[in-house]
């Protein structure tokens, strides 16, 4: 079964059970396809612009990634110091680690932190959070227009999850997805109401930061379709810091 978006901006293909088989979006140009376990296990690590994208097989059946609650990842590396990795954050913690001759073995536990967000009262106050609320050239939580808009969006929100959802929904309702050449700051995006993933991430970080929700802009890698098949490309998104 195929379903097109209201404006023809997205299409999805579902199987007889209603599970996603394929999804296409024009901005960014992206095609997501469900694969078999055998196909997934054939994928290895890929190096991109001095960074490493780690892809690893799982040893248990997973029906839906959205229903995943806990995942334990076993990591092994050598020479690079542990302090150079950021292995602990919200929903991610080190369960065990050993060091032998500059070689490390660590077990990292990943867990769904959505339930914690739903139960965390808003506004929040966490020790050390203020360094993630600082002003930068592109993330501008102290801008007057940003602060006024953020206040209107989150007014009356009872939990952090509700505040985050409101900001996300407001952005996707009011900002047009457009592949502009410029890199806009949060206040510029608020004024022009258009942009690509970079602008969406900068505006979200600005609004969330103004609302007292520690947020950063993070670079991830995605595989995008091209005329020759597909290629890896950067994608900016947001990462909650507490």
XYZ file of C-alpha atoms in Angstrom:
242
model
C 0.000 0.000 0.000
C 1.335 3.461 -0.909
C 0.393 6.706 0.841
C 1.369 10.174 -0.418
C 1.722 13.250 1.800
C -0.907 15.953 1.614
C 1.395 18.155 -0.475
C 3.118 15.331 -2.311
C 6.180 15.978 -0.160
C 6.540 12.464 1.238
C 5.485 8.976 0.272
C 5.506 5.767 2.268
C 4.959 2.133 1.334
C 3.545 -0.294 3.902
C 3.235 -4.063 3.922
C -0.013 -5.956 4.559
C 0.572 -5.720 8.319
C 0.967 -1.942 8.263
C 4.753 -1.916 8.826
C 6.946 0.539 6.936
C 8.685 -0.921 3.861
C 9.907 2.237 2.152
C 9.784 5.989 2.714
C 10.852 8.807 0.384
C 11.259 12.514 1.182
C 12.411 15.302 -1.170
C 14.078 17.585 1.415
C 16.560 16.267 2.100
C 16.407 13.852 -0.816
C 16.204 10.616 1.127
C 15.008 7.060 0.679
C 14.622 4.710 3.664
C 14.110 1.017 2.939
C 13.502 -1.846 5.356
C 16.103 -4.596 4.948
C 16.407 -8.213 6.030
C 18.607 -9.358 8.887
C 20.978 -10.960 6.354
C 21.375 -7.691 4.447
C 22.024 -5.763 7.655
C 24.742 -8.162 8.791
C 26.647 -7.558 5.549
C 27.083 -3.858 6.365
C 30.402 -2.901 7.971
C 32.047 0.208 9.386
C 32.478 3.128 7.008
C 35.015 5.939 7.227
C 33.928 9.461 6.287
C 35.930 12.697 6.518
C 38.196 11.621 9.387
C 35.208 10.301 11.336
C 34.021 6.753 11.763
C 30.445 5.600 11.484
C 30.090 2.461 13.583
C 27.538 -0.045 12.345
C 27.296 -3.347 14.193
C 25.101 -6.466 14.046
C 22.704 -7.366 16.861
C 22.387 -10.802 18.439
C 18.620 -10.709 19.048
C 15.538 -10.219 16.896
C 14.067 -6.701 16.980
C 10.511 -6.203 15.688
C 10.588 -2.400 15.680
C 13.347 0.074 16.525
C 10.683 2.335 18.059
C 9.927 -0.354 20.651
C 13.574 -0.882 21.620
C 14.054 -0.158 25.331
C 17.557 -1.436 26.144
C 20.639 -2.278 24.073
C 24.072 -3.359 25.305
C 26.998 -2.605 23.021
C 30.449 -4.165 23.467
C 33.252 -1.893 22.236
C 36.949 -2.652 21.781
C 39.651 -0.172 20.776
C 43.292 0.634 21.449
C 45.589 3.640 21.908
C 42.856 6.320 22.018
C 42.274 7.429 25.617
C 38.899 6.872 27.236
C 38.579 10.593 28.014
C 38.500 11.329 24.276
C 35.203 9.462 23.929
C 31.847 10.661 25.234
C 30.361 7.292 26.176
C 28.019 8.517 28.915
C 25.006 10.779 28.472
C 21.242 10.633 28.907
C 20.169 7.056 28.211
C 23.762 5.879 27.747
C 26.096 4.619 30.476
C 29.216 2.474 30.886
C 28.432 -0.811 32.649
C 31.957 -2.243 32.617
C 35.380 -1.316 31.303
C 38.848 -2.902 31.344
C 42.237 -1.629 30.194
C 45.211 -3.794 29.210
C 48.296 -2.326 27.484
C 46.455 0.699 26.054
C 43.657 -1.549 24.773
C 40.134 -0.934 26.066
C 37.072 -3.153 26.326
C 33.806 -1.505 27.382
C 30.175 -2.498 27.724
C 27.834 0.430 27.132
C 24.139 0.279 27.997
C 21.739 2.266 25.826
C 18.205 2.794 27.055
C 15.117 4.698 25.999
C 14.939 7.886 28.074
C 11.552 9.000 26.741
C 9.737 7.873 29.874
C 12.108 9.913 32.028
C 11.365 12.988 29.930
C 7.650 12.424 30.350
C 8.065 12.398 34.130
C 10.568 15.272 34.466
C 8.800 18.478 35.568
C 9.271 21.589 33.472
C 11.084 23.924 33.874
C 14.169 21.939 34.899
C 17.313 22.691 36.875
C 20.227 20.265 36.657
C 23.791 20.912 37.966
C 26.162 21.739 35.116
C 23.402 22.335 32.575
C 24.146 26.013 32.033
C 27.167 25.445 29.798
C 24.734 23.957 27.277
C 22.635 27.133 27.276
C 25.425 29.449 26.116
C 25.113 31.823 23.176
C 27.040 31.065 19.955
C 27.081 32.536 16.454
C 24.271 30.215 15.342
C 22.544 29.100 18.559
C 21.004 32.191 20.147
C 18.850 31.451 23.211
C 19.351 35.005 24.532
C 18.004 36.722 21.406
C 14.901 38.765 22.278
C 12.714 37.382 19.472
C 13.848 33.828 20.200
C 13.095 34.259 23.909
C 9.651 35.727 23.226
C 8.737 32.944 20.796
C 10.049 30.208 23.075
C 8.044 31.605 25.976
C 4.830 31.493 23.944
C 5.483 27.932 22.728
C 6.248 26.304 26.086
C 3.892 28.353 28.273
C 1.988 25.993 30.536
C 4.022 22.894 29.647
C 4.097 20.529 32.630
C 6.946 18.208 31.590
C 10.155 18.458 29.581
C 8.731 16.020 27.036
C 5.718 18.265 26.467
C 7.921 21.350 26.061
C 10.229 19.574 23.590
C 7.272 18.253 21.590
C 5.708 21.726 21.415
C 8.932 23.298 20.107
C 9.400 20.565 17.516
C 5.804 20.794 16.298
C 5.946 24.587 16.105
C 9.104 24.498 13.975
C 7.764 21.879 11.563
C 4.524 23.849 11.226
C 6.032 27.289 10.662
C 9.389 26.660 8.926
C 9.471 25.672 5.258
C 11.913 22.919 4.269
C 14.120 24.475 1.608
C 17.659 23.671 0.447
C 19.078 27.173 0.830
C 22.806 27.799 0.307
C 23.262 29.921 3.431
C 23.816 28.727 6.969
C 21.380 30.713 9.115
C 21.451 31.398 12.830
C 18.478 30.659 15.042
C 17.200 34.240 14.907
C 17.627 34.386 11.114
C 15.639 31.183 10.694
C 12.900 32.592 12.905
C 12.768 35.667 10.659
C 12.859 33.858 7.294
C 11.017 30.675 8.323
C 12.822 28.437 5.844
C 15.893 26.266 5.651
C 17.398 22.787 5.560
C 18.370 20.489 8.447
C 21.046 22.981 9.607
C 18.482 25.733 10.083
C 15.952 23.437 11.758
C 18.640 22.292 14.232
C 19.882 25.826 14.957
C 16.379 27.137 15.550
C 15.416 24.207 17.776
C 18.598 24.557 19.870
C 17.964 28.306 20.195
C 14.315 27.936 21.260
C 14.990 24.990 23.573
C 17.985 26.739 25.141
C 15.915 29.856 25.740
C 13.333 27.664 27.468
C 16.068 26.261 29.721
C 16.377 22.877 27.985
C 20.086 22.083 27.406
C 20.439 21.161 23.734
C 23.256 20.962 21.218
C 23.505 20.572 17.447
C 25.033 17.231 16.474
C 26.336 15.967 13.134
C 25.290 12.490 12.074
C 25.817 10.576 8.844
C 23.100 9.320 6.536
C 23.106 7.538 3.241
C 21.418 9.663 0.551
C 20.310 8.530 -2.918
C 22.259 9.872 -5.907
C 22.173 9.408 -9.665
C 24.890 6.762 -9.269
C 23.087 4.945 -6.450
C 23.740 6.426 -3.013
C 26.417 8.152 -0.967
C 27.099 9.129 2.640
C 26.330 12.690 3.653
C 26.164 14.827 6.759
C 22.896 15.598 8.549
C 22.495 18.014 11.455
C 20.083 17.201 14.263
C 19.600 17.984 17.948
C 20.867 16.124 20.985
C 19.520 16.670 24.502
C 22.338 17.101 27.018
C 20.661 16.251 30.346
